Amino acid sequence: SHEPDKNAEAQDKLRRINTWFAGELAYLTQKLADTPEPGGEGSMLDHTTILWTNELGKGNSHTPEN
């Protein structure tokens, strides 16, 4: 968020956004785990690297610090 850290409403919105993204990533991860690897052994998840990052450290001050 670009709002000041003390803005509780903005922090709550950001938390809800990140929770949504986490749920989407969990859904994708489960789908990969449930899908057999074509022509191979194991699941597609066994042959996948998942990385979730956030481009912001502190969006309101544009610093890379958490």
XYZ file of C-alpha atoms in Angstrom:
66
model
C 0.000 0.000 0.000
C 1.108 3.544 -0.572
C -0.819 4.635 2.505
C 1.003 5.483 5.742
C 1.738 2.504 8.001
C -0.701 3.845 10.594
C -3.662 3.606 8.163
C -5.407 0.527 9.587
C -8.017 0.410 6.811
C -5.336 0.315 4.105
C -3.413 -2.351 6.021
C -6.571 -4.457 6.294
C -7.228 -4.126 2.553
C -3.652 -5.116 1.768
C -3.924 -8.095 4.117
C -7.122 -9.222 2.354
C -5.480 -8.842 -1.060
C -2.478 -10.902 0.021
C -4.771 -13.523 1.562
C -6.588 -13.801 -1.776
C -3.309 -14.245 -3.658
C -2.182 -16.873 -1.130
C -5.422 -18.769 -1.704
C -4.921 -18.663 -5.470
C -1.377 -19.957 -5.075
C -2.608 -22.730 -2.773
C -5.249 -23.667 -5.370
C -2.636 -23.819 -8.144
C -0.287 -25.840 -5.949
C -3.008 -28.376 -5.161
C -3.977 -28.667 -8.842
C -0.336 -29.326 -9.748
C -0.070 -31.911 -6.960
C -3.226 -33.658 -8.205
C -2.118 -33.733 -11.863
C 0.111 -36.624 -12.959
C 3.267 -35.669 -14.820
C 2.663 -36.524 -18.498
C 4.974 -39.326 -19.584
C 6.755 -39.403 -16.263
C 6.479 -40.304 -12.635
C 4.986 -38.234 -9.884
C 2.897 -35.120 -10.161
C 3.394 -31.918 -12.072
C 4.189 -30.305 -8.719
C 7.164 -32.666 -8.388
C 8.662 -30.921 -11.431
C 7.677 -27.352 -10.578
C 9.324 -24.516 -8.692
C 6.939 -22.042 -7.109
C 8.110 -18.616 -6.021
C 5.839 -15.925 -4.645
C 7.298 -12.472 -4.174
C 6.009 -8.997 -3.607
C 7.482 -6.080 -5.483
C 7.076 -3.783 -2.491
C 9.002 -3.554 0.729
C 7.245 -0.487 2.064
C 5.157 0.922 -0.756
C 4.496 4.250 0.911
C 8.189 5.111 1.175
C 9.492 2.971 -1.727
C 12.137 1.323 0.429
C 13.032 -2.369 0.185
C 12.722 -2.799 3.955
C 9.905 -4.807 5.553
